[in-house]
Amino acid sequence: MNISFVFPAQLGKARAFLVNEVLTAAAKQQGHNVVAVDQAEFVVLFDEQIPANVVGKQGAIVSLEQAFTQPENVLTQAVSSAQTFANATQAAISTSAVKNIVAVTACPTGVAHTFMSAEAVENYAKAQGWNVKVETRGQVGAGNPISAEEVAAADLVFVAADIDVDLSKFEGKPMYRTSTGLALKKTAQEFEKAFKEAKVYTGGNSSAQASNESSTNEKKGVYKHLMTGVSHMLPLVVAGGLLIAISFMFGIEAFKDGNIAGGLPKALMDIGGGAAFHLMIAVFAGYVAYSIADRPGLAAGLIGGMLATNAGAGILGGIIAGFLAGYVVKFLNDNIKLPASLASLKPILILPLLGSAIVGLAMVYLINPPVASIMEALSNWLNSIGQTNAIILGAILGAMMCVDMGGPVNKAAYTFGVGLIASQQYTPMAAVMAAGMVPPIGMAIATWIARNKFTTNQRDAGKASFVLGLCFISEGALPFVAADPMRVIATSILGGATAGAISLGLGITLQAPHGGLFVIPFVSQPLMYLAAIAIGSVVTGVTYAIIKPRAE
C-alpha cells in the first residue's frame, strides 16, 4: 500500500524528521511504500486538522508520541481502523453561528486599494453579524495588526492582495486568496466562494496555496510579480526623486559645485541620484524574483538588477533580470535534491551561489548589451521627440491611466513612467500622474455642475473623490465606475488623454512618482502642469455631467 505521513504545520522540522524516519522504517518492514500525499492510498495524520489535499482519502489520525515510541503497532492499528477523511475545514466554517473572520489587504502602492478593499471587507462582514479584523499591509507596514489570539480564534483567513505578503502567522488556518479589486467590487461573491473554496494554509510554496490561488478569477502570475517589484521600488523612487528635485532648487547644476550652500546640493544629489536611484532597479528585480521564488530568489534578483543598472539596461533590463532570477532559482530549488543532513545548505549556499552565477553571467553576456542599446534608443527618441509625437504618446499614456482605475492597464502605464525615471527620462512620469488625477477630480466636478443628476450619497462621494484626486489616487472614482462603468470610463479616458497630451506636449518633467498636489512644486512648469490637470478634469467632469442620466 502507498502510505503518506502528513505532519502538523506547527510541528518543528527536527521532530517531524525523526518521527518520519521511524515510521518510514516501520512501513517498509510491513510491506508499504512511503510516497507523496497526492500519490497515497492511505494517509496518516497527527492532529484533528484535516488538510484539503487529503479529503476523500482513506487514513487515520494517530498519536504523535505513540508513533515515535511504537511505530509498528501504531501503523498496524491505523490501517485496521481506516476512515475516509471528510472536509472538516469547510464543515467547521459553514456550521459556525457567528463567524470569526481575519483579513489581510495589500496593493502595489499600499494606498488606495489596500484601504478601500479593507473597508469593503469590514463593512460586509459586520453587516452579516460576524466578528472581523482587517490588517492592512501598506507602505508603512502592517496597520491594525492581527494578534496570535485572533488568528487562533479565526474561522477563516480572507486575503485580498495583489502582491506577495508574509502570511506565515496564518499557517494551519483555512484561507481564501483573491485580489483587492474583487474584494472591493464583488465582496459578497468573494466571501461566498471563500467558504466553499478555502484551503488550509501550509506555508510558502505549498500545493494547497498554489491550488487556492488558481481559483481566483483574475490573473495573478506576471502581473502580481511585477507589482511586488514596483511596490518595493516605489519608496526609493519617491525619496530619490524628491531629494534630486530639492537639489535642483539651488540651481540646475548646483550639485556640481561642492562649495554652494556648504555642499548641500551635491549631498542631496548623491543621496537621491547616487544611492536611491542607483538601487531602485536592483530592488525592483530582487522583489520580482522574491515573488516568484521566495527568499532564495532575492539575492540573484538583486544582483541581476544591479548589473542591469550598471550596464544602462534600465527598467527593461530589471524586468528581465527579476523574472530570470525568479524562475532560475525556482527551477534549481525544485530540482536539486539533497539528503536531510545537507538540506540547510540549499537556501543559504547552493541556491544563491548557482542562481547568482547563472543570472549574472546571462545578464553580462547575453541580456545587457542588446537591452542597453534598446534603452539608449528609447531615451534618444524621447529626447528628440517632436511635439506632435509627444502629444500622441501623452494621450496614449493618459488614456491607459484611466481605463481601469488602478488595474493592470493603469499599472502598466504607471510602471512605464516610473521605470523611465531610472533612465533620466522624466516627462512620461509627469503625463502619467496628471492623467491619473483626472478621473476622481472630474467626477467631483460633475457632481458640482449637475447636482440634480446625483443622489446625496453620490454628491458626498464626489467630495471624497476630489480629495483623493488631488493626492493622485485614481481609485477615488471607483464608486462612480461601479454605478455607471461605461460612461465614467469613457469620459475619464477622454479627460486623461487630454491632460497627458498637454503635459507631454509641453515637455513637463517630474521626478517623483507619487504625491499628487504635494509634489507639484517639484515639476518643471508648475502652473502649466496645474492647467493640464484642470483642463483634463473639466473635460471629464463636463462631458460626464452632460451624458449622465438623471438619478432616479
Coordinates of C-alpha atoms in Angstrom, one line a residue:
M1 CA 0.0 0.0 0.0
N2 CA 1.2 3.5 -0.7
I3 CA 1.3 5.5 2.6
S4 CA 1.9 9.1 3.3
F5 CA 2.6 10.9 6.6
V6 CA 1.2 14.4 7.0
F7 CA 2.6 16.3 10.0
P8 CA 1.1 19.4 11.6
A9 CA 2.3 22.7 10.2
Q10 CA 3.4 23.9 13.7
L11 CA 5.5 20.8 14.4
G12 CA 9.2 21.5 14.4
K13 CA 11.2 20.3 11.5
A14 CA 13.7 18.2 13.6
R15 CA 10.9 16.4 15.4
A16 CA 8.9 15.8 12.2
F17 CA 12.1 14.4 10.6
L18 CA 12.7 11.9 13.4
V19 CA 9.1 10.7 13.5
N20 CA 9.1 10.3 9.8
E21 CA 12.3 8.2 9.9
V22 CA 10.9 5.7 12.4
L23 CA 7.5 5.4 10.7
T24 CA 9.1 5.0 7.3
A25 CA 11.3 2.2 8.6
A26 CA 8.2 0.5 10.2
A27 CA 6.1 1.0 7.0
K28 CA 8.8 -0.7 4.8
Q29 CA 9.0 -3.6 7.2
Q30 CA 5.2 -4.1 6.8
G31 CA 5.5 -4.0 3.0
H32 CA 4.2 -0.5 2.5
N33 CA 5.6 2.2 0.2
V34 CA 6.0 5.8 1.6
V35 CA 5.1 8.3 -1.1
A36 CA 4.0 11.9 -1.5
V37 CA 0.5 12.7 -0.3
D38 CA -1.0 13.1 -3.8
Q39 CA 0.0 9.6 -4.7
A40 CA -1.0 8.0 -1.4
E41 CA -3.8 5.4 -0.9
F42 CA -3.6 5.8 2.8
V43 CA -2.8 8.9 4.8
V44 CA -1.6 9.1 8.5
L45 CA -2.4 12.4 10.3
F46 CA -1.3 13.5 13.8
D47 CA -3.9 16.1 14.7
E48 CA -7.6 16.7 14.1
Q49 CA -7.0 19.4 11.4
I50 CA -7.7 17.7 8.1
P51 CA -5.8 19.3 5.2
A52 CA -7.8 19.9 2.0
N53 CA -5.5 17.7 -0.1
V54 CA -6.4 14.5 1.9
V55 CA -10.1 15.0 1.8
G56 CA -11.7 11.8 0.3
K57 CA -8.7 9.6 1.0
Q58 CA -8.5 6.7 3.4
G59 CA -6.5 7.2 6.5
A60 CA -6.3 7.5 10.3
I61 CA -5.4 10.1 13.0
V62 CA -2.8 8.8 15.4
S63 CA -0.9 10.0 18.5
L64 CA 2.4 11.6 17.6
E65 CA 4.1 10.3 20.8
Q66 CA 3.0 6.8 20.2
A67 CA 4.0 6.9 16.6
F68 CA 7.6 7.7 17.7
T69 CA 7.8 5.2 20.5
Q70 CA 5.7 2.4 19.0
P71 CA 5.7 2.9 15.2
E72 CA 4.9 -0.7 14.2
N73 CA 1.9 -1.0 16.5
V74 CA 0.6 2.5 15.5
L75 CA 0.8 1.6 11.8
T76 CA -1.0 -1.7 12.2
Q77 CA -3.8 -0.1 14.3
A78 CA -4.1 2.8 11.8
V79 CA -4.6 0.5 8.8
S80 CA -7.1 -1.6 10.7
S81 CA -9.2 1.4 11.8
A82 CA -9.1 3.3 8.4
Q83 CA -11.7 6.1 7.8
T84 CA -12.5 8.3 4.9
F85 CA -11.5 11.9 5.6
A86 CA -14.2 14.5 5.2
N87 CA -13.7 18.2 4.6
A88 CA -13.8 19.3 8.2
T89 CA -12.5 22.7 7.4
Q90 CA -15.4 23.7 5.3
A91 CA -17.8 22.0 7.7
A92 CA -16.5 24.0 10.6
I93 CA -16.8 27.2 8.7
S94 CA -20.3 26.6 7.4
T95 CA -21.7 25.5 10.8
S96 CA -20.2 28.3 12.8
A97 CA -23.1 30.5 14.0
V98 CA -21.1 33.7 14.5
K99 CA -18.0 33.6 12.3
N100 CA -14.7 35.0 13.3
I101 CA -13.0 36.5 10.2
V102 CA -9.5 37.8 9.9
A103 CA -8.4 39.5 6.7
V104 CA -5.3 41.0 5.1
T105 CA -5.4 43.5 2.2
A106 CA -2.4 44.8 0.2
C107 CA -2.0 46.6 -3.2
P108 CA 1.2 47.6 -5.0
T109 CA 1.3 51.1 -3.8
G110 CA -0.1 50.3 -0.4
V111 CA -2.5 53.2 -0.5
A112 CA -5.9 53.2 -2.2
H113 CA -6.9 49.7 -3.0
T114 CA -5.4 48.4 0.3
F115 CA -7.7 50.6 2.4
M116 CA -10.7 50.6 0.2
S117 CA -10.9 46.8 0.0
A118 CA -10.3 46.6 3.8
E119 CA -13.3 48.9 4.3
A120 CA -15.4 46.8 2.0
V121 CA -14.5 43.6 3.7
E122 CA -15.1 45.0 7.2
N123 CA -18.4 46.5 6.3
Y124 CA -19.7 43.4 4.6
A125 CA -18.6 41.1 7.5
K126 CA -20.2 43.4 10.1
A127 CA -23.4 43.5 8.1
Q128 CA -23.5 39.7 8.3
G129 CA -23.1 39.8 12.1
W130 CA -19.6 38.4 12.0
N131 CA -16.6 39.3 14.1
V132 CA -13.9 40.8 11.8
K133 CA -10.4 42.2 12.0
V134 CA -8.7 43.5 8.8
E135 CA -4.9 44.0 8.7
T136 CA -3.7 46.4 6.0
R137 CA -0.2 45.9 4.5
G138 CA 0.7 49.4 3.3
Q139 CA 3.9 51.2 2.6
V140 CA 4.4 51.9 6.3
G141 CA 4.0 48.3 7.3
A142 CA 1.1 46.4 8.9
G143 CA -1.8 48.5 10.1
N144 CA -4.4 47.2 12.6
P145 CA -2.2 44.0 13.1
I146 CA -3.9 40.7 13.8
S147 CA -2.8 39.1 17.1
A148 CA -1.9 35.4 17.6
E149 CA -5.1 35.1 19.7
E150 CA -7.2 36.4 16.9
V151 CA -5.6 34.1 14.5
A152 CA -6.2 31.1 16.8
A153 CA -9.9 32.0 17.1
A154 CA -10.4 32.7 13.3
D155 CA -12.8 30.5 11.3
L156 CA -11.5 32.0 8.0
V157 CA -8.5 34.0 6.8
F158 CA -9.5 36.2 3.9
V159 CA -6.6 37.6 1.9
A160 CA -7.1 40.3 -0.7
A161 CA -3.6 41.0 -2.1
D162 CA -2.2 42.0 -5.4
I163 CA 1.4 41.5 -4.2
D164 CA 3.2 38.8 -2.2
V165 CA 2.7 39.3 1.5
D166 CA 4.0 37.3 4.5
L167 CA 1.2 35.0 5.7
S168 CA 3.3 32.7 7.9
K169 CA 1.4 33.5 11.1
F170 CA -1.8 32.0 9.5
E171 CA -0.3 28.5 8.9
G172 CA -2.8 25.8 9.7
K173 CA -5.9 28.1 9.2
P174 CA -8.4 27.9 6.4
M175 CA -7.5 30.6 3.9
Y176 CA -9.0 32.1 0.8
R177 CA -7.0 34.4 -1.5
T178 CA -8.3 36.9 -4.0
S179 CA -7.4 40.4 -5.4
T180 CA -8.1 43.8 -3.8
G181 CA -10.2 44.6 -6.9
L182 CA -12.6 41.7 -6.5
A183 CA -12.7 42.2 -2.7
L184 CA -13.8 45.8 -3.3
K185 CA -16.2 45.3 -6.2
K186 CA -17.6 41.8 -5.5
T187 CA -17.3 41.4 -1.8
A188 CA -20.4 39.2 -1.3
Q189 CA -19.4 36.9 -4.2
E190 CA -15.8 36.5 -2.9
F191 CA -17.0 35.6 0.6
E192 CA -19.4 33.0 -0.8
K193 CA -16.5 31.5 -2.7
A194 CA -14.3 31.7 0.3
F195 CA -16.5 29.5 2.4
K196 CA -16.6 26.9 -0.4
E197 CA -13.0 27.0 -1.6
A198 CA -10.9 27.9 1.5
K199 CA -7.9 25.6 1.9
V200 CA -5.7 25.1 4.9
Y201 CA -2.6 27.3 4.5
T202 CA 0.5 25.3 5.0
G203 CA 3.1 28.0 4.1
G204 CA 5.3 29.4 1.4
N205 CA 5.1 27.3 -1.8
S206 CA 2.7 24.6 -0.8
S207 CA 0.5 22.9 -3.3
A208 CA -2.5 23.9 -1.2
Q209 CA -1.6 27.6 -1.6
A210 CA -1.0 27.2 -5.3
S211 CA -4.3 25.5 -5.8
N212 CA -6.1 28.1 -3.8
E213 CA -4.6 31.0 -5.8
S214 CA -5.6 29.4 -9.1
S215 CA -9.2 29.5 -8.0
T216 CA -9.5 33.3 -8.3
N217 CA -10.9 35.0 -11.3
E218 CA -8.2 37.5 -12.0
K219 CA -4.8 36.6 -13.5
K220 CA -2.0 36.7 -10.9
G221 CA 1.2 35.4 -12.4
V222 CA 3.3 38.0 -14.2
Y223 CA 1.2 41.0 -13.0
K224 CA 1.5 40.0 -9.4
H225 CA 5.3 39.5 -9.6
L226 CA 5.7 42.9 -11.4
M227 CA 3.6 44.7 -8.8
T228 CA 5.5 43.2 -6.0
G229 CA 8.7 44.7 -7.5
V230 CA 7.0 48.0 -8.1
S231 CA 5.7 48.1 -4.5
H232 CA 9.2 47.7 -3.0
M233 CA 10.8 50.1 -5.5
L234 CA 8.4 53.0 -5.0
P235 CA 9.8 54.3 -1.7
L236 CA 13.3 54.6 -3.3
V237 CA 11.9 56.4 -6.4
V238 CA 9.8 58.8 -4.3
A239 CA 12.6 59.6 -1.8
G240 CA 15.3 59.8 -4.5
G241 CA 13.2 62.0 -6.9
L242 CA 12.2 64.5 -4.3
L243 CA 15.8 64.8 -3.0
I244 CA 17.1 65.4 -6.5
A245 CA 14.3 68.0 -7.1
I246 CA 15.3 69.8 -3.8
S247 CA 18.9 69.8 -5.0
F248 CA 17.7 71.5 -8.3
M249 CA 16.1 74.2 -6.3
F250 CA 19.6 75.6 -5.6
G251 CA 20.2 75.7 -9.3
I252 CA 20.1 73.1 -12.1
E253 CA 23.8 72.5 -11.9
A254 CA 24.4 73.5 -8.3
F255 CA 25.2 69.9 -7.4
K256 CA 28.4 70.1 -9.5
D257 CA 29.9 72.7 -7.2
G258 CA 30.7 71.4 -3.7
N259 CA 31.1 75.0 -2.4
I260 CA 27.4 76.0 -3.0
A261 CA 25.4 76.1 0.3
G262 CA 28.1 74.1 2.1
G263 CA 27.9 71.3 -0.4
L264 CA 24.2 70.6 0.4
P265 CA 23.0 70.4 -3.3
K266 CA 25.8 67.9 -4.0
A267 CA 25.0 65.8 -0.9
L268 CA 21.3 65.7 -1.8
M269 CA 22.2 64.6 -5.4
D270 CA 24.5 61.9 -4.1
I271 CA 21.8 60.6 -1.8
G272 CA 18.9 60.8 -4.3
G273 CA 20.7 60.1 -7.6
G274 CA 23.8 58.3 -6.5
A275 CA 22.2 56.0 -3.9
A276 CA 18.4 55.8 -4.2
F277 CA 18.1 55.9 -8.0
H278 CA 21.1 53.6 -8.3
L279 CA 19.4 51.0 -6.1
M280 CA 15.8 51.2 -7.5
I281 CA 16.2 48.8 -10.4
A282 CA 18.1 46.3 -8.2
V283 CA 15.4 46.4 -5.6
F284 CA 12.7 46.0 -8.2
A285 CA 14.4 43.0 -9.8
G286 CA 15.1 41.5 -6.4
Y287 CA 11.5 41.6 -5.3
V288 CA 10.2 40.3 -8.6
A289 CA 12.4 37.3 -8.0
Y290 CA 11.3 37.1 -4.4
S291 CA 7.7 37.0 -5.5
I292 CA 8.4 34.0 -7.8
A293 CA 10.9 32.0 -5.8
D294 CA 10.5 33.4 -2.2
R295 CA 13.7 34.3 -0.2
P296 CA 16.1 32.1 -2.2
G297 CA 15.4 34.3 -5.3
L298 CA 16.2 37.6 -3.6
A299 CA 20.0 37.6 -3.9
A300 CA 20.0 36.6 -7.6
G301 CA 17.4 39.2 -8.4
L302 CA 19.2 42.0 -6.6
I303 CA 22.5 41.1 -8.3
G304 CA 20.9 40.8 -11.7
G305 CA 19.1 44.2 -11.2
M306 CA 22.3 45.9 -10.2
L307 CA 24.1 44.5 -13.2
A308 CA 21.3 45.9 -15.4
T309 CA 21.7 49.3 -13.7
N310 CA 25.4 49.4 -14.2
A311 CA 25.1 48.4 -17.9
G312 CA 22.4 51.1 -18.6
A313 CA 19.8 48.4 -19.3
G314 CA 17.3 50.4 -17.2
I315 CA 13.8 49.1 -16.2
L316 CA 13.6 46.7 -19.1
G317 CA 16.8 45.0 -18.0
G318 CA 15.5 45.0 -14.4
I319 CA 12.3 43.2 -15.5
I320 CA 14.2 40.6 -17.4
A321 CA 16.7 40.1 -14.5
G322 CA 13.9 39.8 -12.0
F323 CA 11.9 37.1 -13.9
L324 CA 15.1 35.3 -15.0
A325 CA 16.3 35.1 -11.4
G326 CA 13.0 34.1 -10.0
Y327 CA 12.4 31.2 -12.4
V328 CA 16.0 30.0 -12.4
V329 CA 16.1 29.8 -8.6
K330 CA 12.7 28.2 -8.5
F331 CA 13.8 25.6 -11.0
L332 CA 17.0 24.9 -9.0
N333 CA 15.0 24.7 -5.8
D334 CA 12.6 22.2 -7.3
N335 CA 15.2 20.0 -8.9
I336 CA 18.1 19.9 -6.5
K337 CA 17.5 17.1 -4.1
L338 CA 19.8 16.8 -1.0
P339 CA 19.8 14.4 1.9
A340 CA 18.2 15.8 5.1
S341 CA 21.6 16.4 6.7
L342 CA 22.6 18.8 3.9
A343 CA 19.2 20.4 3.2
S344 CA 20.0 23.5 5.2
L345 CA 22.8 24.4 2.8
K346 CA 20.5 24.8 -0.1
P347 CA 18.8 28.2 0.8
I348 CA 22.0 29.8 2.2
L349 CA 24.7 28.5 -0.1
I350 CA 23.7 26.4 -3.1
L351 CA 20.7 28.4 -4.5
P352 CA 22.3 31.9 -4.0
L353 CA 25.6 30.8 -5.5
L354 CA 24.2 28.9 -8.5
G355 CA 21.3 31.4 -9.1
S356 CA 23.6 34.5 -8.9
A357 CA 26.2 32.9 -11.2
I358 CA 23.7 31.8 -13.8
V359 CA 21.7 35.1 -13.8
G360 CA 24.8 37.2 -13.6
L361 CA 26.6 35.6 -16.5
A362 CA 23.4 35.7 -18.6
M363 CA 22.9 39.4 -17.8
V364 CA 26.6 40.3 -18.6
Y365 CA 27.0 38.3 -21.8
L366 CA 23.5 37.8 -23.3
I367 CA 21.0 40.3 -22.0
N368 CA 22.6 43.6 -21.0
P369 CA 24.2 44.5 -24.3
P370 CA 21.1 44.4 -26.6
V371 CA 18.8 45.7 -23.9
A372 CA 21.1 48.7 -23.1
S373 CA 21.0 49.5 -26.8
I374 CA 17.2 49.4 -26.8
M375 CA 17.0 51.7 -23.7
E376 CA 19.5 54.1 -25.2
A377 CA 17.5 54.2 -28.4
L378 CA 14.3 54.9 -26.4
S379 CA 16.0 57.6 -24.4
N380 CA 17.3 59.3 -27.6
W381 CA 13.8 59.1 -29.2
L382 CA 12.2 60.7 -26.1
N383 CA 14.9 63.4 -26.1
S384 CA 14.3 64.2 -29.8
I385 CA 10.6 63.6 -29.9
G386 CA 8.6 66.2 -31.8
Q387 CA 5.6 68.0 -30.3
T388 CA 3.1 66.0 -32.4
N389 CA 4.6 62.7 -31.3
A390 CA 4.8 63.9 -27.7
I391 CA 1.1 64.8 -27.7
I392 CA 0.2 61.3 -29.2
L393 CA 2.4 59.5 -26.6
G394 CA 1.0 61.6 -23.8
A395 CA -2.6 60.9 -24.9
I396 CA -1.9 57.2 -25.0
L397 CA -0.4 57.1 -21.5
G398 CA -3.1 59.3 -20.2
A399 CA -5.8 57.1 -21.7
M400 CA -4.2 54.0 -20.2
M401 CA -4.2 55.5 -16.7
C402 CA -8.0 55.9 -16.9
V403 CA -9.0 52.6 -18.4
D404 CA -9.3 50.6 -15.2
M405 CA -8.5 52.9 -12.3
G406 CA -5.6 51.1 -10.6
G407 CA -6.0 47.9 -12.6
P408 CA -3.4 46.2 -14.9
V409 CA -3.6 48.7 -17.7
N410 CA -3.3 51.6 -15.3
K411 CA -0.3 49.9 -13.6
A412 CA 1.3 49.2 -17.0
A413 CA 1.3 52.9 -17.9
Y414 CA 2.4 53.8 -14.3
T415 CA 5.3 51.3 -14.3
F416 CA 6.4 52.7 -17.7
G417 CA 6.6 56.2 -16.3
V418 CA 8.3 55.1 -13.0
G419 CA 10.8 52.9 -14.8
L420 CA 12.0 55.6 -17.2
I421 CA 12.9 57.8 -14.2
A422 CA 15.9 55.5 -13.7
S423 CA 17.0 56.4 -17.3
Q424 CA 16.7 60.1 -16.6
Q425 CA 13.5 60.5 -18.6
Y426 CA 11.0 62.5 -16.5
T427 CA 8.4 63.6 -19.0
P428 CA 6.4 60.4 -19.2
M429 CA 6.0 60.3 -15.4
A430 CA 4.5 63.8 -15.3
A431 CA 2.0 62.8 -18.0
V432 CA 1.1 59.7 -16.1
M433 CA 0.4 61.5 -12.8
A434 CA -1.5 64.3 -14.4
A435 CA -3.8 61.8 -16.2
G436 CA -4.2 59.7 -13.0
M437 CA -5.6 62.7 -11.1
V438 CA -8.3 63.4 -13.7
P439 CA -11.0 60.7 -13.1
P440 CA -11.7 61.4 -9.4
I441 CA -11.4 65.2 -9.8
G442 CA -13.6 65.0 -12.9
M443 CA -16.3 63.1 -11.1
A444 CA -16.3 65.7 -8.3
I445 CA -16.7 68.4 -10.9
A446 CA -19.6 66.5 -12.4
T447 CA -21.4 66.3 -9.1
W448 CA -21.0 70.1 -8.7
I449 CA -22.3 71.2 -12.0
A450 CA -25.1 68.6 -12.4
R451 CA -26.3 68.2 -8.8
N452 CA -29.8 67.1 -9.7
K453 CA -28.4 64.1 -11.6
F454 CA -26.7 62.7 -8.5
T455 CA -28.1 61.3 -5.2
T456 CA -27.0 62.7 -1.9
N457 CA -24.6 59.8 -1.3
Q458 CA -23.1 60.3 -4.8
R459 CA -22.6 64.0 -4.1
D460 CA -20.8 63.1 -0.8
A461 CA -18.7 60.6 -2.7
G462 CA -17.8 63.4 -5.1
K463 CA -16.3 65.4 -2.2
A464 CA -14.1 62.5 -1.1
S465 CA -13.2 61.8 -4.8
F466 CA -11.9 65.3 -5.2
V467 CA -9.5 65.0 -2.2
L468 CA -8.3 61.6 -3.4
G469 CA -7.8 63.0 -6.9
L470 CA -5.6 65.8 -5.5
C471 CA -3.5 63.1 -3.9
F472 CA -3.1 61.1 -7.2
I473 CA -5.4 58.3 -6.1
S474 CA -7.3 57.3 -9.2
E475 CA -9.3 54.8 -7.3
G476 CA -11.3 57.7 -5.9
A477 CA -13.5 57.4 -9.0
L478 CA -14.3 53.7 -8.4
P479 CA -17.7 54.3 -6.7
F480 CA -18.8 56.1 -9.8
V481 CA -17.3 53.4 -12.1
A482 CA -19.3 50.8 -10.2
A483 CA -22.5 52.6 -10.6
D484 CA -22.1 53.7 -14.3
P485 CA -19.0 52.0 -15.7
M486 CA -19.3 52.7 -19.5
R487 CA -19.9 56.5 -19.2
V488 CA -17.5 57.1 -16.4
I489 CA -14.6 55.2 -18.0
A490 CA -15.2 56.7 -21.4
T491 CA -15.3 60.3 -20.1
S492 CA -12.3 59.6 -17.9
I493 CA -10.3 58.3 -20.8
L494 CA -11.2 61.5 -22.7
G495 CA -10.0 63.8 -19.9
G496 CA -7.0 61.7 -19.0
A497 CA -5.8 61.6 -22.6
T498 CA -6.2 65.4 -22.7
A499 CA -4.2 66.0 -19.6
G500 CA -1.4 63.5 -20.6
A501 CA -1.2 65.1 -24.1
I502 CA -0.8 68.6 -22.7
S503 CA 1.8 67.6 -20.1
L504 CA 4.0 65.6 -22.5
G505 CA 3.4 68.1 -25.3
L506 CA 4.8 70.9 -23.1
G507 CA 7.7 68.7 -22.0
I508 CA 6.9 69.0 -18.3
T509 CA 9.1 66.8 -16.2
L510 CA 8.5 65.2 -12.8
Q511 CA 10.9 63.0 -10.8
A512 CA 8.6 61.9 -8.0
P513 CA 6.2 59.0 -8.9
H514 CA 3.6 59.8 -6.3
G515 CA 2.1 62.6 -4.2
G516 CA -0.2 64.5 -6.5
L517 CA -0.7 68.1 -5.4
F518 CA 2.1 67.8 -2.8
V519 CA 4.8 67.3 -5.4
I520 CA 3.6 69.8 -8.0
P521 CA 6.2 72.4 -6.7
F522 CA 8.8 70.0 -7.9
V523 CA 7.6 69.7 -11.5
S524 CA 9.5 71.8 -14.2
Q525 CA 6.4 74.0 -15.0
P526 CA 4.1 74.0 -12.0
L527 CA 1.5 76.4 -13.4
M528 CA 1.2 74.7 -16.8
Y529 CA 1.0 71.4 -15.0
L530 CA -1.9 72.5 -12.9
A531 CA -3.5 73.8 -16.1
A532 CA -3.1 70.4 -17.8
I533 CA -4.7 68.7 -14.8
A534 CA -7.5 71.3 -14.6
I535 CA -8.3 71.1 -18.3
G536 CA -8.4 67.3 -18.3
S537 CA -10.6 67.2 -15.2
V538 CA -13.0 69.8 -16.7
V539 CA -13.3 67.8 -19.9
T540 CA -14.2 64.7 -17.9
G541 CA -16.5 66.4 -15.5
V542 CA -18.5 68.5 -18.0
T543 CA -18.8 65.6 -20.5
Y544 CA -20.0 63.2 -17.8
A545 CA -22.4 65.8 -16.4
I546 CA -23.9 66.1 -19.9
I547 CA -24.3 62.4 -20.8
K548 CA -25.2 61.1 -17.4
P549 CA -28.9 60.3 -17.0
R550 CA -30.8 61.9 -14.1
A551 CA -30.7 59.9 -10.8
E552 CA -33.9 58.0 -10.1

